[in-house]
Amino acid sequence: MTALSDQGREFSSLLVEVFRVNGLLLAAGDGLAEPAGLTSARWQVLGVVDHGPRTIAEVARVMGLTRQAVRQTAAGLVRDGMAEFRDNVLDRRARLLALTPRGRSALREVKLRQAEWANDLAARLPLAELRAVTGTLRDLGDLVEGR
């Protein structure tokens, strides 16, 4: 069995902290999204299709999730009138998920609440530190993806 190096130990500690913070962020996201009738997962999907209609596969790629998970979330959004499926002229089998006016309104409501929340939390940390952490996490993601 290979022993962890000092860097390997620190990297493992970072992963545990990222998992912990991810759970906290998802819970906070649910709290921000709930008044608009959304969950964190639904908010994320709406956020992706806010930039234009996308296939389930495209949404899954952007979010780093499985198509099945996105398909289930999308089905709930469609059922609740927040999104709709449209025909895809490029591929009849892969319909496009798009926002409805109700979904756009819910997303706008959550974005406003999230902006206030983010501004409040971010004001407690130096901007340079936030930028450094963001860069480090981006680099880590690139390494894990094999770039």
XYZ file of N, CA and C in Angstrom:
441
model
N 0.844 -1.179 0.000
C 0.000 0.000 0.000
C 0.887 1.239 0.000
N 0.549 2.197 -0.825
C 1.319 3.420 -0.951
C 0.905 4.391 0.151
N 1.898 4.917 0.845
C 1.633 5.913 1.890
C 1.438 7.277 1.239
N 0.613 8.100 1.845
C 0.402 9.456 1.339
C 1.625 10.317 1.612
N 2.009 11.082 0.617
C 3.063 12.082 0.805
C 2.448 13.257 1.562
N 3.272 14.211 1.945
C 2.751 15.402 2.613
C 1.745 16.115 1.704
N 2.083 16.221 0.426
C 1.171 16.860 -0.516
C -0.094 16.022 -0.710
N 0.057 14.712 -0.757
C -1.095 13.826 -0.890
C -2.029 13.932 0.301
N -1.450 14.047 1.500
C -2.252 14.231 2.720
C -3.011 15.547 2.672
N -2.322 16.596 2.247
C -2.965 17.923 2.167
C -4.062 17.926 1.110
N -3.794 17.270 -0.016
C -4.799 17.153 -1.062
C -6.023 16.395 -0.544
N -5.807 15.322 0.196
C -6.913 14.558 0.774
C -7.716 15.403 1.754
N -7.024 16.211 2.539
C -7.721 17.125 3.460
C -8.554 18.143 2.685
N -7.994 18.628 1.579
C -8.729 19.563 0.729
C -10.005 18.918 0.204
N -9.916 17.673 -0.250
C -11.096 16.975 -0.773
C -12.181 16.855 0.283
N -11.794 16.492 1.490
C -12.781 16.378 2.574
C -13.455 17.733 2.812
N -12.672 18.788 2.794
C -13.230 20.130 3.003
C -14.139 20.543 1.846
N -13.753 20.208 0.616
C -14.601 20.522 -0.545
C -15.927 19.775 -0.430
N -15.897 18.500 -0.046
C -17.132 17.739 0.127
C -18.009 18.368 1.207
N -17.395 18.784 2.310
C -18.150 19.409 3.406
C -18.803 20.705 2.945
N -18.021 21.547 2.280
C -18.544 22.831 1.814
C -19.599 22.611 0.726
N -19.409 21.606 -0.128
C -20.406 21.301 -1.146
C -21.760 20.997 -0.494
N -21.756 20.197 0.551
C -22.998 19.890 1.259
C -23.638 21.138 1.850
N -22.806 22.003 2.429
C -23.323 23.247 2.997
C -23.892 24.161 1.908
N -23.208 24.227 0.774
C -23.674 25.070 -0.325
C -24.972 24.546 -0.928
N -25.097 23.232 -1.038
C -26.346 22.667 -1.561
C -27.510 22.966 -0.622
N -27.265 22.848 0.687
C -28.316 23.159 1.657
C -28.681 24.647 1.599
N -27.676 25.502 1.495
C -27.939 26.944 1.382
C -28.684 27.239 0.089
N -28.289 26.570 -0.988
C -28.966 26.745 -2.270
C -30.427 26.331 -2.196
N -30.694 25.231 -1.510
C -32.088 24.812 -1.330
C -32.875 25.877 -0.578
N -32.240 26.475 0.429
C -32.907 27.537 1.183
C -33.165 28.779 0.345
N -32.229 29.123 -0.518
C -32.403 30.279 -1.401
C -33.451 30.009 -2.480
N -33.518 28.767 -2.946
C -34.390 28.424 -4.064
C -35.817 28.084 -3.638
N -35.992 27.619 -2.415
C -37.295 27.109 -1.963
C -38.434 28.122 -2.091
N -38.241 29.403 -1.726
C -39.355 30.352 -1.873
C -39.842 30.511 -3.317
N -38.995 30.191 -4.279
C -39.381 30.282 -5.693
C -39.908 28.947 -6.220
N -40.052 27.959 -5.337
C -40.554 26.660 -5.747
C -39.508 25.775 -6.390
N -38.240 26.026 -6.085
C -37.144 25.276 -6.685
C -36.318 24.570 -5.624
N -35.447 23.685 -6.071
C -34.386 23.092 -5.268
C -33.064 23.533 -5.893
N -31.970 23.225 -5.229
C -30.657 23.541 -5.820
C -30.504 22.887 -7.190
N -30.907 21.628 -7.299
C -30.765 20.915 -8.578
C -31.594 21.579 -9.673
N -32.815 21.934 -9.355
C -33.675 22.579 -10.352
C -33.131 23.951 -10.721
N -32.633 24.662 -9.736
C -32.038 25.981 -9.976
C -30.866 25.853 -10.937
N -30.011 24.863 -10.713
C -28.846 24.673 -11.568
C -29.248 24.370 -13.005
N -30.232 23.503 -13.186
C -30.673 23.163 -14.535
C -31.264 24.391 -15.218
N -32.116 25.130 -14.514
C -32.684 26.346 -15.095
C -31.582 27.341 -15.449
N -30.553 27.424 -14.617
C -29.445 28.331 -14.887
C -28.709 27.987 -16.172
N -28.595 26.701 -16.468
C -27.927 26.288 -17.705
C -28.799 26.631 -18.910
N -30.093 26.334 -18.844
C -30.952 26.591 -20.007
C -31.364 28.057 -20.107
N -31.016 28.853 -19.115
C -31.264 30.296 -19.186
C -30.469 30.918 -20.331
N -29.365 30.298 -20.694
C -28.513 30.803 -21.775
C -28.984 30.327 -23.150
N -30.053 29.579 -23.166
C -30.615 29.068 -24.410
C -30.985 27.611 -24.261
N -31.945 27.148 -25.041
C -32.374 25.746 -24.962
C -31.200 24.787 -25.148
N -31.209 23.714 -24.382
C -30.129 22.723 -24.421
C -30.731 21.323 -24.352
N -30.012 20.369 -24.890
C -30.413 18.971 -24.739
C -30.067 18.517 -23.317
N -30.672 17.426 -22.916
C -30.364 16.848 -21.602
C -28.871 16.526 -21.512
N -28.313 15.972 -22.580
C -26.882 15.625 -22.590
C -26.016 16.868 -22.421
N -26.382 17.962 -23.068
C -25.607 19.199 -22.935
C -25.675 19.734 -21.508
N -26.857 19.725 -20.926
C -27.010 20.193 -19.542
C -26.172 19.321 -18.613
N -26.235 18.012 -18.815
C -25.469 17.088 -17.972
C -23.971 17.358 -18.076
N -23.482 17.602 -19.292
C -22.046 17.897 -19.477
C -21.651 19.166 -18.743
N -22.446 20.212 -18.892
C -22.133 21.493 -18.250
C -22.095 21.338 -16.731
N -23.029 20.560 -16.200
C -23.152 20.423 -14.752
C -22.286 19.316 -14.170
N -21.723 18.466 -15.023
C -20.921 17.359 -14.527
C -21.771 16.278 -13.875
N -22.978 16.090 -14.391
C -23.903 15.093 -13.851
C -24.232 14.053 -14.913
N -24.935 13.009 -14.499
C -25.381 12.008 -15.453
C -26.629 12.521 -16.173
N -26.832 11.994 -17.368
C -28.038 12.370 -18.114
C -29.299 11.962 -17.364
N -29.242 10.813 -16.704
C -30.408 10.328 -15.972
C -30.793 11.306 -14.862
N -29.823 11.819 -14.128
C -30.118 12.775 -13.052
C -30.737 14.050 -13.624
N -30.176 14.541 -14.722
C -30.709 15.753 -15.345
C -32.091 15.480 -15.930
N -32.279 14.303 -16.514
C -33.577 13.947 -17.096
C -34.665 13.967 -16.024
N -34.375 13.431 -14.844
C -35.351 13.419 -13.751
C -35.673 14.841 -13.292
N -34.645 15.659 -13.132
C -34.853 17.048 -12.720
C -35.649 17.800 -13.775
N -35.296 17.602 -15.039
C -35.990 18.274 -16.136
C -37.458 17.854 -16.186
N -37.723 16.585 -15.962
C -39.110 16.107 -15.977
C -39.933 16.814 -14.904
N -39.349 17.003 -13.732
C -40.046 17.721 -12.671
C -40.282 19.180 -13.033
N -39.300 19.810 -13.651
C -39.450 21.199 -14.075
C -40.550 21.338 -15.121
N -40.600 20.399 -16.055
C -41.636 20.422 -17.091
C -43.005 20.185 -16.447
N -43.075 19.213 -15.570
C -44.339 18.900 -14.881
C -44.880 20.112 -14.125
N -43.966 20.901 -13.544
C -44.365 22.066 -12.751
C -44.467 23.349 -13.572
N -44.301 23.245 -14.890
C -44.475 24.400 -15.763
C -43.326 25.390 -15.761
N -42.150 24.970 -15.265
C -40.989 25.860 -15.231
C -40.124 25.738 -16.482
N -40.290 24.638 -17.180
C -39.524 24.390 -18.406
C -40.412 23.614 -19.367
N -39.955 23.549 -20.606
C -40.691 22.796 -21.619
C -39.694 22.159 -22.566
N -40.137 21.083 -23.202
C -39.319 20.460 -24.234
C -39.750 21.000 -25.584
N -38.754 21.283 -26.416
C -38.992 21.764 -27.774
C -38.322 20.817 -28.753
N -38.843 20.801 -29.967
C -38.222 19.987 -31.010
C -36.838 20.542 -31.321
N -35.948 19.640 -31.657
C -34.574 19.976 -32.003
C -34.379 19.689 -33.486
N -34.196 20.724 -34.278
C -34.044 20.539 -35.727
C -32.763 19.776 -36.081
N -31.772 19.768 -35.175
C -30.513 19.071 -35.442
C -30.584 17.580 -35.110
N -31.493 17.208 -34.198
C -31.595 15.810 -33.771
C -32.990 15.586 -33.193
N -33.843 14.920 -33.962
C -35.228 14.739 -33.531
C -35.339 13.911 -32.256
N -34.331 13.083 -31.972
C -34.385 12.234 -30.772
C -33.989 12.991 -29.514
N -33.221 14.060 -29.647
C -32.721 14.813 -28.491
C -33.444 16.156 -28.420
N -34.561 16.158 -27.738
C -35.340 17.388 -27.628
C -34.590 18.409 -26.780
N -34.961 19.660 -26.936
C -34.315 20.763 -26.230
C -35.144 21.167 -25.018
N -34.469 21.369 -23.914
C -35.115 21.870 -22.699
C -34.993 23.387 -22.703
N -36.104 24.074 -22.488
C -36.119 25.540 -22.510
C -36.937 26.067 -21.337
N -36.612 27.271 -20.922
C -37.357 27.936 -19.845
C -38.737 28.367 -20.336
N -39.695 28.309 -19.445
C -41.004 28.919 -19.683
C -40.986 30.264 -18.960
N -41.962 31.111 -19.191
C -42.023 32.370 -18.429
C -42.035 32.131 -16.910
N -42.736 31.096 -16.477
C -42.764 30.781 -15.034
C -41.372 30.402 -14.523
N -40.647 29.609 -15.301
C -39.290 29.220 -14.922
C -38.342 30.400 -14.909
N -38.485 31.286 -15.891
C -37.636 32.480 -15.959
C -37.889 33.377 -14.754
N -39.148 33.504 -14.361
C -39.497 34.315 -13.203
C -38.923 33.714 -11.922
N -39.046 32.407 -11.759
C -38.495 31.734 -10.576
C -36.981 31.890 -10.533
N -36.337 31.724 -11.678
C -34.882 31.857 -11.738
C -34.453 33.275 -11.386
N -35.154 34.260 -11.896
C -34.836 35.660 -11.590
C -34.974 35.920 -10.079
N -36.018 35.371 -9.472
C -36.227 35.529 -8.022
C -35.064 34.931 -7.226
N -34.632 33.747 -7.621
C -33.529 33.092 -6.910
C -32.225 33.848 -7.135
N -32.000 34.326 -8.347
C -30.773 35.086 -8.630
C -30.683 36.339 -7.766
N -31.787 37.011 -7.548
C -31.780 38.201 -6.692
C -31.451 37.835 -5.249
N -32.057 36.771 -4.758
C -31.803 36.316 -3.383
C -30.354 35.856 -3.241
N -29.855 35.146 -4.264
C -28.483 34.649 -4.224
C -27.476 35.792 -4.265
N -27.771 36.843 -5.013
C -26.848 37.973 -5.103
C -26.682 38.637 -3.734
N -27.778 38.816 -3.033
C -27.705 39.418 -1.689
C -26.909 38.521 -0.748
N -27.181 37.225 -0.797
C -26.482 36.245 0.050
C -24.987 36.218 -0.267
N -24.656 36.159 -1.568
C -23.252 36.102 -1.985
C -22.513 37.373 -1.594
N -23.137 38.519 -1.795
C -22.499 39.787 -1.427
C -22.217 39.843 0.068
N -23.169 39.371 0.860
C -23.001 39.380 2.320
C -21.833 38.493 2.746
N -21.788 37.269 2.233
C -20.700 36.361 2.610
C -19.357 36.824 2.052
N -19.343 37.250 0.804
C -18.086 37.642 0.158
C -17.467 38.871 0.827
N -18.295 39.729 1.398
C -17.775 40.928 2.062
C -16.922 40.573 3.281
N -17.008 39.351 3.745
C -16.265 38.920 4.940
C -14.894 38.331 4.612
N -14.569 38.250 3.311
C -13.289 37.693 2.883
C -12.592 38.662 1.945
N -11.260 38.722 1.983
C -10.542 39.591 1.046
C -10.729 39.112 -0.397
N -10.897 40.059 -1.308
C -11.106 39.738 -2.718
C -9.954 38.903 -3.271
N -8.728 39.231 -2.917
C -7.572 38.477 -3.420
C -7.633 37.014 -2.971
N -8.102 36.783 -1.755
C -8.216 35.413 -1.249
C -9.299 34.646 -2.014
N -10.417 35.302 -2.272
C -11.479 34.659 -3.058
C -10.976 34.288 -4.453
N -10.254 35.194 -5.067
C -9.720 34.928 -6.408
C -8.718 33.772 -6.391
N -7.885 33.720 -5.351
C -6.894 32.652 -5.252
C -7.577 31.289 -5.084
N -8.589 31.234 -4.237
C -9.307 29.968 -4.024
C -10.010 29.540 -5.309
N -10.639 30.479 -5.986
C -11.324 30.164 -7.242
C -10.334 29.606 -8.261
N -9.195 30.240 -8.382
C -8.174 29.766 -9.316
C -7.672 28.381 -8.952
N -7.440 28.147 -7.677
C -6.962 26.838 -7.229
C -7.993 25.761 -7.522
N -9.264 26.030 -7.240
C -10.306 25.041 -7.518
C -10.449 24.790 -9.018
N -10.310 25.830 -9.821
C -10.361 25.665 -11.278
C -9.195 24.796 -11.745
N -8.007 25.061 -11.227
C -6.834 24.254 -11.584
C -7.030 22.800 -11.155
N -7.570 22.601 -9.971
C -7.819 21.253 -9.474
C -8.808 20.537 -10.390
N -9.874 21.222 -10.773
C -10.848 20.615 -11.685
C -10.212 20.227 -13.001
N -9.360 21.093 -13.521
C -8.652 20.785 -14.768
C -7.772 19.553 -14.629
N -7.087 19.438 -13.497
C -6.220 18.264 -13.259
C -7.038 16.995 -13.188
N -8.156 17.046 -12.478
C -9.005 15.852 -12.337
C -9.595 15.471 -13.691
N -9.929 16.453 -14.520
C -10.456 16.164 -15.860
C -9.372 15.675 -16.810
N -8.128 15.795 -16.400
C -7.034 15.305 -17.241
C -6.541 16.308 -18.267
N -6.747 17.569 -18.023
C -6.281 18.586 -18.973
C -4.819 18.873 -18.787
